[in-house]
Coordinates of C-alpha atoms in Angstrom, one line a residue:
Chain A
M1 CA 22.6 26.6 2.3
K2 CA 21.4 29.0 -0.3
L3 CA 24.9 29.5 -1.7
Q4 CA 25.4 25.8 -2.0
R5 CA 22.1 25.5 -3.8
K6 CA 23.1 28.0 -6.4
K7 CA 26.2 26.0 -7.3
M8 CA 24.0 23.1 -8.4
N9 CA 23.3 24.2 -11.9
S10 CA 21.0 22.6 -14.4
N11 CA 23.7 20.3 -15.8
H12 CA 24.2 18.8 -12.4
Y13 CA 20.5 18.3 -12.1
L14 CA 20.5 16.6 -15.4
A15 CA 23.3 14.2 -14.5
V16 CA 21.6 13.3 -11.2
F17 CA 18.2 12.6 -12.7
I18 CA 19.6 10.6 -15.6
A19 CA 21.6 8.6 -13.1
V20 CA 18.4 8.0 -11.1
C21 CA 16.6 6.9 -14.3
V22 CA 19.4 4.5 -15.3
L23 CA 19.4 3.1 -11.8
L24 CA 15.6 2.5 -11.9
I25 CA 15.8 0.9 -15.4
G26 CA 18.6 -1.3 -14.1
I27 CA 16.7 -2.3 -11.0
S28 CA 13.5 -3.1 -12.9
V29 CA 15.3 -5.1 -15.5
F30 CA 17.4 -7.2 -13.2
A31 CA 15.3 -7.3 -10.0
G32 CA 11.8 -6.3 -11.0
G33 CA 10.1 -7.5 -7.9
V34 CA 11.9 -5.0 -5.7
L35 CA 9.9 -2.1 -7.2
T36 CA 6.4 -3.7 -7.0
P37 CA 5.6 -2.2 -3.5
V38 CA 6.4 1.3 -4.8
K39 CA 4.3 0.7 -7.9
S40 CA 1.3 -0.6 -5.9
I41 CA 1.5 2.4 -3.4
V42 CA 1.3 4.9 -6.2
T43 CA -1.5 3.0 -8.0
T44 CA -3.4 2.7 -4.7
I45 CA -3.3 6.4 -4.3
L46 CA -4.2 7.2 -7.9
A47 CA -6.8 4.6 -8.6
P48 CA -9.6 6.2 -6.5
M49 CA -8.9 9.5 -8.3
Q50 CA -9.1 7.8 -11.7
R51 CA -12.4 6.2 -10.6
G52 CA -13.7 9.6 -9.5
I53 CA -12.8 11.5 -12.7
N54 CA -14.2 8.8 -14.8
S55 CA -17.6 8.8 -13.2
V56 CA -17.7 12.6 -13.5
G57 CA -16.4 12.5 -17.0
N58 CA -18.8 9.8 -18.1
S59 CA -21.8 11.6 -16.8
V60 CA -20.8 14.8 -18.5
F61 CA -19.8 13.3 -21.8
S62 CA -22.7 10.9 -22.1
W63 CA -25.3 13.7 -21.9
D64 CA -26.3 13.0 -25.5
E65 CA -27.7 9.6 -24.3
N66 CA -30.0 11.4 -21.9
M67 CA -31.2 13.6 -24.7
K68 CA -32.8 10.7 -26.6
T69 CA -36.5 11.4 -27.0
Q70 CA -39.3 9.2 -25.6
K71 CA -40.3 8.3 -29.1
Q72 CA -36.8 7.0 -29.9
L73 CA -36.7 5.0 -26.7
K74 CA -40.1 3.5 -27.4
E75 CA -39.1 2.4 -30.9
E76 CA -35.9 1.0 -29.5
N77 CA -37.8 -0.8 -26.8
E78 CA -40.1 -2.4 -29.4
Q79 CA -37.2 -3.6 -31.5
L80 CA -35.5 -5.0 -28.5
Q81 CA -38.6 -6.8 -27.4
E82 CA -38.9 -8.4 -30.8
R83 CA -35.3 -9.5 -30.6
L84 CA -35.8 -10.8 -27.1
N85 CA -38.7 -13.0 -28.2
A86 CA -36.7 -14.3 -31.1
L87 CA -33.7 -15.0 -28.9
R88 CA -35.9 -16.7 -26.3
M89 CA -37.2 -19.1 -29.0
Q90 CA -33.7 -19.8 -30.1
N91 CA -32.5 -20.3 -26.6
R92 CA -35.2 -22.9 -26.0
I93 CA -34.1 -24.8 -29.0
L94 CA -30.5 -24.6 -27.9
Q95 CA -31.4 -25.8 -24.4
Q96 CA -33.0 -28.8 -26.0
D97 CA -29.9 -29.4 -28.0
Q98 CA -27.9 -29.1 -24.9
V99 CA -29.8 -31.8 -23.1
E100 CA -29.4 -34.0 -26.1
L101 CA -25.7 -33.2 -26.3
E102 CA -25.2 -34.1 -22.7
R103 CA -27.0 -37.4 -23.2
L104 CA -24.9 -38.2 -26.1
Q105 CA -21.7 -37.2 -24.4
D106 CA -22.7 -39.4 -21.5
L107 CA -23.1 -42.2 -23.9
L108 CA -19.7 -41.5 -25.4
K109 CA -18.2 -40.9 -22.0
L110 CA -16.8 -37.6 -23.1
K111 CA -16.6 -34.8 -20.6
A112 CA -18.1 -31.4 -21.5
K113 CA -15.5 -29.8 -23.7
Y114 CA -16.4 -26.2 -23.2
K115 CA -17.0 -25.8 -19.6
K116 CA -18.3 -22.6 -18.2
Y117 CA -15.7 -20.3 -16.9
N118 CA -16.2 -18.4 -13.6
T119 CA -16.0 -14.6 -14.2
V120 CA -15.8 -11.5 -12.2
G121 CA -17.1 -8.2 -13.5
A122 CA -14.8 -5.1 -13.4
R123 CA -14.9 -1.5 -14.5
V124 CA -12.3 0.1 -16.7
I125 CA -10.8 2.9 -14.7
S126 CA -8.0 4.2 -17.0
K127 CA -6.2 3.6 -20.1
G128 CA -2.6 3.9 -21.2
S129 CA -1.4 7.4 -22.0
G130 CA -0.9 8.2 -25.6
N131 CA -2.0 6.6 -28.8
W132 CA 0.6 3.9 -29.1
F133 CA -0.2 1.1 -26.7
E134 CA -3.5 -0.4 -26.0
I135 CA -3.5 -1.2 -22.3
F136 CA -6.0 -0.3 -19.6
A137 CA -6.5 -0.7 -15.8
I138 CA -9.5 -2.2 -14.1
D139 CA -10.9 -1.5 -10.6
K140 CA -10.4 -5.1 -9.2
G141 CA -7.1 -6.4 -7.9
S142 CA -5.5 -9.1 -5.9
K143 CA -7.9 -8.5 -3.0
D144 CA -10.8 -9.4 -5.3
G145 CA -9.0 -12.6 -6.5
I146 CA -7.5 -11.3 -9.7
K147 CA -4.2 -12.9 -10.6
K148 CA -1.6 -12.4 -13.3
D149 CA -2.4 -14.1 -16.6
M150 CA -6.1 -14.2 -16.1
N151 CA -8.1 -13.7 -19.3
V152 CA -10.3 -10.7 -19.8
I153 CA -13.4 -10.8 -22.0
A154 CA -16.2 -8.4 -23.0
D155 CA -19.2 -8.8 -25.4
N156 CA -18.4 -12.6 -25.3
G157 CA -15.1 -12.0 -27.0
L158 CA -11.5 -12.0 -26.0
V159 CA -10.2 -8.6 -24.8
G160 CA -6.8 -9.4 -23.4
I161 CA -4.8 -10.7 -20.4
V162 CA -4.0 -9.4 -17.0
Y163 CA -0.3 -8.6 -16.8
D164 CA 0.2 -6.7 -13.6
V165 CA -1.8 -6.8 -10.3
T166 CA -1.9 -4.5 -7.3
A167 CA -4.2 -4.7 -4.3
H168 CA -7.2 -2.9 -5.8
S169 CA -6.4 -2.6 -9.5
A170 CA -5.0 -4.6 -12.3
K171 CA -3.5 -3.8 -15.7
V172 CA -4.7 -5.5 -18.8
R173 CA -2.9 -5.9 -22.1
T174 CA -5.3 -6.1 -25.0
I175 CA -5.0 -8.4 -28.0
I176 CA -4.7 -5.4 -30.3
N177 CA -1.6 -4.2 -28.4
D178 CA 1.5 -4.2 -30.6
T179 CA 3.3 -6.7 -28.5
S180 CA 0.5 -9.2 -28.2
M181 CA 0.5 -12.6 -29.8
V182 CA -2.5 -14.9 -29.2
S183 CA -2.4 -18.6 -30.1
S184 CA -5.7 -19.4 -31.7
M185 CA -7.6 -21.9 -33.8
F186 CA -10.4 -22.1 -36.2
L187 CA -13.5 -23.3 -34.4
K188 CA -14.6 -25.7 -37.1
T189 CA -11.4 -27.2 -38.4
K190 CA -9.2 -26.8 -35.3
D191 CA -6.4 -25.4 -37.4
N192 CA -3.9 -23.5 -35.2
C193 CA -2.7 -20.1 -36.0
I194 CA -1.4 -16.9 -34.3
V195 CA -3.3 -13.6 -34.0
R196 CA -0.8 -10.8 -34.0
G197 CA -1.7 -7.5 -32.4
S198 CA -0.9 -4.4 -34.4
L199 CA -1.8 -0.8 -34.2
D200 CA -1.1 -0.4 -37.8
T201 CA -3.8 -2.8 -39.0
M202 CA -6.2 -2.1 -36.2
A203 CA -6.6 1.4 -37.6
D204 CA -8.4 -0.3 -40.4
G205 CA -10.3 -2.5 -38.1
Y206 CA -8.6 -5.9 -38.4
L207 CA -5.7 -7.9 -37.0
E208 CA -3.4 -10.2 -38.8
V209 CA -3.7 -13.9 -38.5
V210 CA -0.5 -15.7 -39.4
Y211 CA 1.0 -19.2 -39.6
I212 CA -2.2 -20.9 -40.8
D213 CA -1.4 -24.3 -42.3
K214 CA -1.3 -24.1 -46.1
D215 CA -3.6 -27.1 -46.4
A216 CA -6.1 -25.9 -43.8
K217 CA -9.6 -26.1 -45.2
V218 CA -10.7 -22.7 -44.0
K219 CA -12.9 -20.1 -45.6
D220 CA -13.9 -16.5 -45.1
G221 CA -16.4 -16.0 -42.3
D222 CA -15.1 -18.8 -40.1
E223 CA -14.9 -18.1 -36.4
L224 CA -11.6 -17.8 -34.7
V225 CA -11.3 -18.8 -31.0
T226 CA -8.4 -19.2 -28.6
S227 CA -6.5 -22.4 -29.1
Y228 CA -6.3 -25.5 -26.9
I229 CA -2.5 -25.3 -27.1
S230 CA -2.3 -21.7 -25.9
S231 CA -0.3 -21.5 -22.6
K232 CA -2.2 -18.6 -21.1
F233 CA -5.5 -18.3 -22.8
N234 CA -8.4 -20.5 -21.9
E235 CA -9.7 -22.6 -24.7
G236 CA -12.6 -21.6 -26.9
I237 CA -12.9 -17.8 -26.3
T238 CA -14.2 -16.1 -29.4
I239 CA -11.8 -13.7 -31.1
G240 CA -13.6 -12.8 -34.3
K241 CA -14.5 -13.6 -37.8
V242 CA -11.9 -14.3 -40.4
T243 CA -11.7 -12.7 -43.9
N244 CA -9.2 -12.3 -46.7
I245 CA -7.4 -15.7 -46.4
K246 CA -4.4 -15.7 -48.7
L247 CA -1.4 -17.9 -49.4
D248 CA 1.8 -16.4 -48.0
S249 CA 4.5 -15.2 -50.3
T250 CA 6.6 -18.0 -48.9
K251 CA 3.9 -20.5 -50.1
L252 CA 4.3 -22.4 -46.7
T253 CA 1.6 -20.8 -44.7
K254 CA -1.6 -18.8 -45.1
T255 CA -2.3 -15.5 -43.6
A256 CA -5.7 -13.9 -43.0
R257 CA -7.4 -11.0 -41.3
V258 CA -9.6 -11.2 -38.3
T259 CA -12.1 -8.6 -37.2
P260 CA -12.4 -8.7 -33.4
I261 CA -16.0 -8.9 -32.1
V262 CA -15.0 -6.7 -29.1
D263 CA -15.5 -3.0 -29.6
F264 CA -12.1 -1.8 -28.3
K265 CA -12.9 1.8 -28.6
H266 CA -15.8 1.7 -26.1
L267 CA -14.7 -0.6 -23.4
K268 CA -16.2 0.3 -20.1
E269 CA -17.0 -2.9 -18.3
V270 CA -15.2 -6.2 -18.7
L271 CA -15.3 -9.7 -17.3
V272 CA -12.3 -11.4 -15.9
I273 CA -12.2 -15.1 -16.1
T274 CA -10.9 -16.3 -12.8
D275 CA -9.9 -19.8 -14.0
L276 CA -6.3 -19.8 -14.9
K277 CA -5.3 -22.0 -17.7
K278 CA -3.5 -25.1 -16.5
T279 CA -0.6 -26.1 -18.6
E280 CA 2.4 -28.3 -18.4
S281 CA 5.3 -26.1 -19.1
L282 CA 7.2 -27.7 -21.9
D283 CA 9.3 -24.9 -23.0
E284 CA 10.3 -22.2 -20.5
G285 CA 11.5 -19.9 -23.2
T286 CA 8.3 -19.3 -25.1
K287 CA 6.2 -16.4 -24.3
E288 CA 2.9 -15.1 -25.4
Chain B
M1 CA 10.5 28.1 -4.6
S2 CA 7.4 29.0 -2.7
I3 CA 4.9 26.5 -1.3
K4 CA 2.3 27.8 -3.7
R5 CA 4.5 26.9 -6.6
V6 CA 5.1 23.4 -5.3
I7 CA 1.4 22.9 -4.9
F8 CA 0.8 24.2 -8.4
Y9 CA 3.2 21.7 -9.8
I10 CA 1.9 18.8 -8.0
L11 CA -1.7 19.6 -8.9
S12 CA -1.0 20.3 -12.5
V13 CA 0.9 17.0 -12.9
L14 CA -1.9 15.1 -11.2
V15 CA -4.7 16.7 -13.2
C16 CA -2.8 16.2 -16.5
F17 CA -2.1 12.6 -15.7
L18 CA -5.8 11.9 -14.7
L19 CA -7.1 13.6 -17.9
Q20 CA -4.6 11.7 -20.0
T21 CA -5.5 8.3 -18.8
A22 CA -9.2 8.9 -18.4
V23 CA -11.5 6.4 -20.1
F24 CA -14.1 8.9 -21.3
D25 CA -13.4 10.5 -24.6
F26 CA -12.0 13.7 -23.2
L27 CA -10.6 15.8 -25.9
K28 CA -10.5 12.9 -28.4
L29 CA -10.6 13.9 -32.0
A30 CA -10.2 11.6 -35.0
D31 CA -9.1 8.8 -32.7
V32 CA -6.0 10.6 -31.4
M33 CA -5.4 12.0 -27.9
P34 CA -3.2 15.0 -27.5
N35 CA -0.3 14.2 -25.2
I36 CA -1.2 16.4 -22.2
L37 CA 1.7 15.3 -20.0
L38 CA 4.2 16.2 -22.8
I39 CA 2.5 19.6 -23.1
L40 CA 2.9 20.2 -19.4
T41 CA 6.6 19.1 -19.4
V42 CA 7.4 21.3 -22.5
T43 CA 5.5 24.3 -21.2
I44 CA 7.2 24.3 -17.8
G45 CA 10.6 23.8 -19.4
F46 CA 9.9 26.7 -21.7
I47 CA 8.5 29.2 -19.2
R48 CA 10.6 28.2 -16.2
G49 CA 13.9 26.9 -17.6
K50 CA 15.8 23.7 -17.6
K51 CA 15.8 22.7 -14.0
E52 CA 12.1 22.8 -13.4
G53 CA 11.3 21.3 -16.8
L54 CA 13.6 18.5 -16.0
V55 CA 12.0 17.7 -12.6
I56 CA 8.4 18.0 -14.0
G57 CA 9.4 15.8 -16.9
F58 CA 10.9 13.2 -14.6
V59 CA 7.8 13.1 -12.4
C60 CA 5.4 12.9 -15.4
G61 CA 7.5 10.1 -17.0
L62 CA 7.7 8.2 -13.8
L63 CA 3.9 8.2 -13.4
I64 CA 3.6 6.8 -16.9
D65 CA 6.2 4.2 -16.1
I66 CA 4.5 3.2 -12.9
F67 CA 1.2 3.0 -14.7
S68 CA 1.9 1.4 -18.0
G69 CA 5.4 0.0 -18.2
D70 CA 7.2 -3.0 -17.0
V71 CA 10.5 -1.2 -16.9
L72 CA 10.5 1.8 -14.5
G73 CA 12.5 4.8 -15.7
Q74 CA 12.3 4.5 -19.5
Y75 CA 9.6 7.1 -20.0
A76 CA 11.0 9.1 -17.1
L77 CA 14.3 9.4 -19.0
V78 CA 12.6 10.5 -22.2
Y79 CA 10.4 13.1 -20.5
L80 CA 13.1 14.6 -18.4
L81 CA 15.3 15.0 -21.5
F82 CA 12.3 16.7 -23.2
G83 CA 11.9 19.1 -20.2
Y84 CA 15.6 19.8 -20.2
A85 CA 15.9 20.4 -23.9
N86 CA 13.0 22.8 -23.9
G87 CA 14.8 24.8 -21.2
W88 CA 17.2 25.9 -24.0
F89 CA 14.3 27.9 -25.5
H90 CA 13.7 29.7 -22.2
T91 CA 15.9 32.6 -23.4
Y92 CA 13.4 33.3 -26.2
F93 CA 10.5 33.2 -23.8
Y94 CA 8.2 36.3 -23.9
E95 CA 4.8 36.2 -22.2
D96 CA 2.9 37.6 -25.2
D97 CA 4.5 35.4 -27.9
I98 CA 2.2 32.6 -28.9
L99 CA 3.7 31.3 -32.2
L100 CA 7.0 30.0 -30.8
P101 CA 5.4 28.0 -27.9
M102 CA 2.8 26.5 -30.3
G103 CA 5.4 25.5 -32.9
L104 CA 7.6 24.2 -30.1
L105 CA 4.8 22.1 -28.7
A106 CA 3.8 20.6 -32.0
G107 CA 7.4 20.0 -32.9
N108 CA 8.1 18.3 -29.6
S109 CA 5.1 16.0 -30.1
L110 CA 6.5 15.0 -33.4
V111 CA 10.0 14.4 -32.0
Y112 CA 8.5 12.4 -29.2
S113 CA 6.6 10.2 -31.6
F114 CA 9.8 9.6 -33.6
V115 CA 11.6 8.6 -30.4
I116 CA 8.8 6.2 -29.3
F117 CA 8.5 4.8 -32.8
F118 CA 12.2 4.1 -33.0
F119 CA 12.7 2.6 -29.6
F120 CA 9.5 0.7 -29.1
F121 CA 8.5 -0.2 -32.7
A122 CA 11.4 -0.1 -35.2
L123 CA 13.7 -2.0 -32.9
R124 CA 11.1 -4.8 -32.7
G125 CA 10.9 -4.9 -36.5
R126 CA 7.6 -3.1 -37.0
L127 CA 8.7 -0.9 -39.8
H128 CA 5.6 0.5 -41.4
F129 CA 6.9 4.0 -40.8
L130 CA 4.7 5.8 -43.3
S131 CA 1.5 4.3 -42.0
Y132 CA 2.4 5.2 -38.4
L133 CA 3.4 8.7 -39.6
W134 CA 0.1 9.4 -41.2
K135 CA -2.2 7.6 -38.8
I136 CA -0.6 8.6 -35.5
M137 CA 2.3 11.0 -35.6
I138 CA 1.1 13.8 -37.7
P139 CA -2.5 13.9 -36.4
E140 CA -1.1 13.8 -32.8
A141 CA 1.4 16.6 -33.5
V142 CA -1.2 18.9 -35.1
Y143 CA -3.8 18.2 -32.5
T144 CA -1.3 18.6 -29.6
G145 CA -0.3 22.0 -31.1
I146 CA -3.9 23.2 -31.0
V147 CA -4.8 21.8 -27.5
A148 CA -1.4 23.0 -26.3
L149 CA -2.4 26.6 -27.0
V150 CA -5.2 26.4 -24.4
I151 CA -3.2 24.5 -21.8
Y152 CA -0.2 26.7 -22.3
K153 CA -2.3 29.9 -21.8
I154 CA -3.8 28.5 -18.6
L155 CA -0.4 27.3 -17.1
L156 CA 1.2 30.6 -18.1
A157 CA -1.6 32.7 -16.4
I158 CA -1.2 30.7 -13.1
D159 CA 2.6 30.9 -13.3
V160 CA 2.6 34.6 -13.8
R161 CA 0.3 35.1 -10.8
I162 CA 2.5 32.9 -8.6
S163 CA 5.6 34.7 -9.8
D164 CA 4.1 38.1 -8.9
G165 CA 3.4 36.8 -5.4
E166 CA 6.9 35.6 -5.1
K167 CA 8.4 38.9 -6.1
R168 CA 6.2 40.8 -3.7
S169 CA 7.1 38.6 -0.8
M170 CA 10.8 39.2 -1.4
F171 CA 10.6 42.8 -0.3

C-alpha cells in the first residue's frame, strides 16, 4: 500500500485534481441542478459557524460604541427626540394626504399604484471572499419562505436580489456587483434607464446610469426608482439620487451618476420583499 | 500523514474561510481585505510542497465556489494551481527565512488579482485596468504581504510542532 502511494507523485495529483475541477465545471455548466444538494449541505454546515463568528466578532469590534459617554448619548437622544417630533408632524400631514389621495383615487377608479410590499427581516451572515464581487449571504432560506429573485432592501433603498437559496440561508447579489444591471426609471418623469453595477465607479461612491432618453426632462437631484418594466425588481423601490447628467458621446442617449441611498459598507440587517414580481415573459433571452 | 496534521489542515481551512467571509470588519484596512485563503494555500504549498499545497488549494477554492459562484470548480482550479505552483519554491524553504515567503505571498496576491481580472472582468469588457490596479490589486497585494507575515509565522510554528511529533513517532 505504501509503495503504491509513493508512486503517485505530485504530477499525478495535479492531473487528477484538474480533472475533477474540469468535471465539476462541466457538470455545473450543463446540469447545474445536480450539484445543488451538495451546495446546500455544505452551506447548512457552515452557516451556523458563520453566524457564531459574526456575533462574536461584532461584539468585539463594536466595543467603541459601548464607549460612548453618557453625555454624548444624552445629546444624541435630544437630537433624535427633536427629529422624532418633526417627523411625527410630517407624518400626520402625510396621513391626511393619504386619505385625500385614496378618496381621489376612488373617484378616478384607480387602484393604489404603490402597494405595500410584504417583507421579512434577515441578518447578513457572511459576504463574498475577496474585494472583487459584492455578494453576501443572509440567515433566512427556503424554510422561511425565501425564493429566488426576491428583492432585498435596506434603509428603504434597493440592495439587490436573491440569486441562490438553500434551506436556511440565501445568497444576495447587490446592485453594485459588477455583473448587475437594474432596469430603473426616474420617479418624476417615468423615463426608463439602466443602472449598471461597477466596482470601479463604486469606489468613488456612485454607479453609472445609462440609456436615458436624450429628450428626457431630467435634472440633477431627481430620484431614481426601480422601473415598472423590470422583469425581476418590484416597481418603485428607491435606488438613489441622480447627479451629473450628460449627453452621451454618441448623442443618442444620456448618461448620469446615481448615488445609492443604501450604505453598502455597513449592511448588517436587510429586508427581503416576499412578493415576487409577476411578469409576462416576452423574451426568454433577456436577463437582468 | 498523521491524524493531527489532518485535523490541523481542516481547522485552518475552516478558520480562514470563516474569517475571510465574516461580516465584521476583521482586518479591513483602506477598504481592502487581505486574501486569507490564498495566504493559507500559498503557505502550505511553500512549507509542505506541491501535493499538500494542491489539495489545500483545491479545498479552499471549492469552498469559495460553493459559497459564491454559480459554477463549481472555477476557483478550485485557480487555487489548486496556486498551491501547486508554490510547491516549486519548497526547495528554497528555510524555517528562519522571512523575506522570500513575504515576497512570495505578496507576489501571489498580485498574480491572483491579474488572473481574476483577466477572466472575470476583461473578458466581459470591463477594461479599466489601471483603476482596478490602483484601487484593488496593489493595496490588496501590499496588505496581504503584511498580514501574511503573521499568518505564515503561526502556521509555520504549528507545522513545525506537528512535524516534530511525527518524527518522534517514527522511531
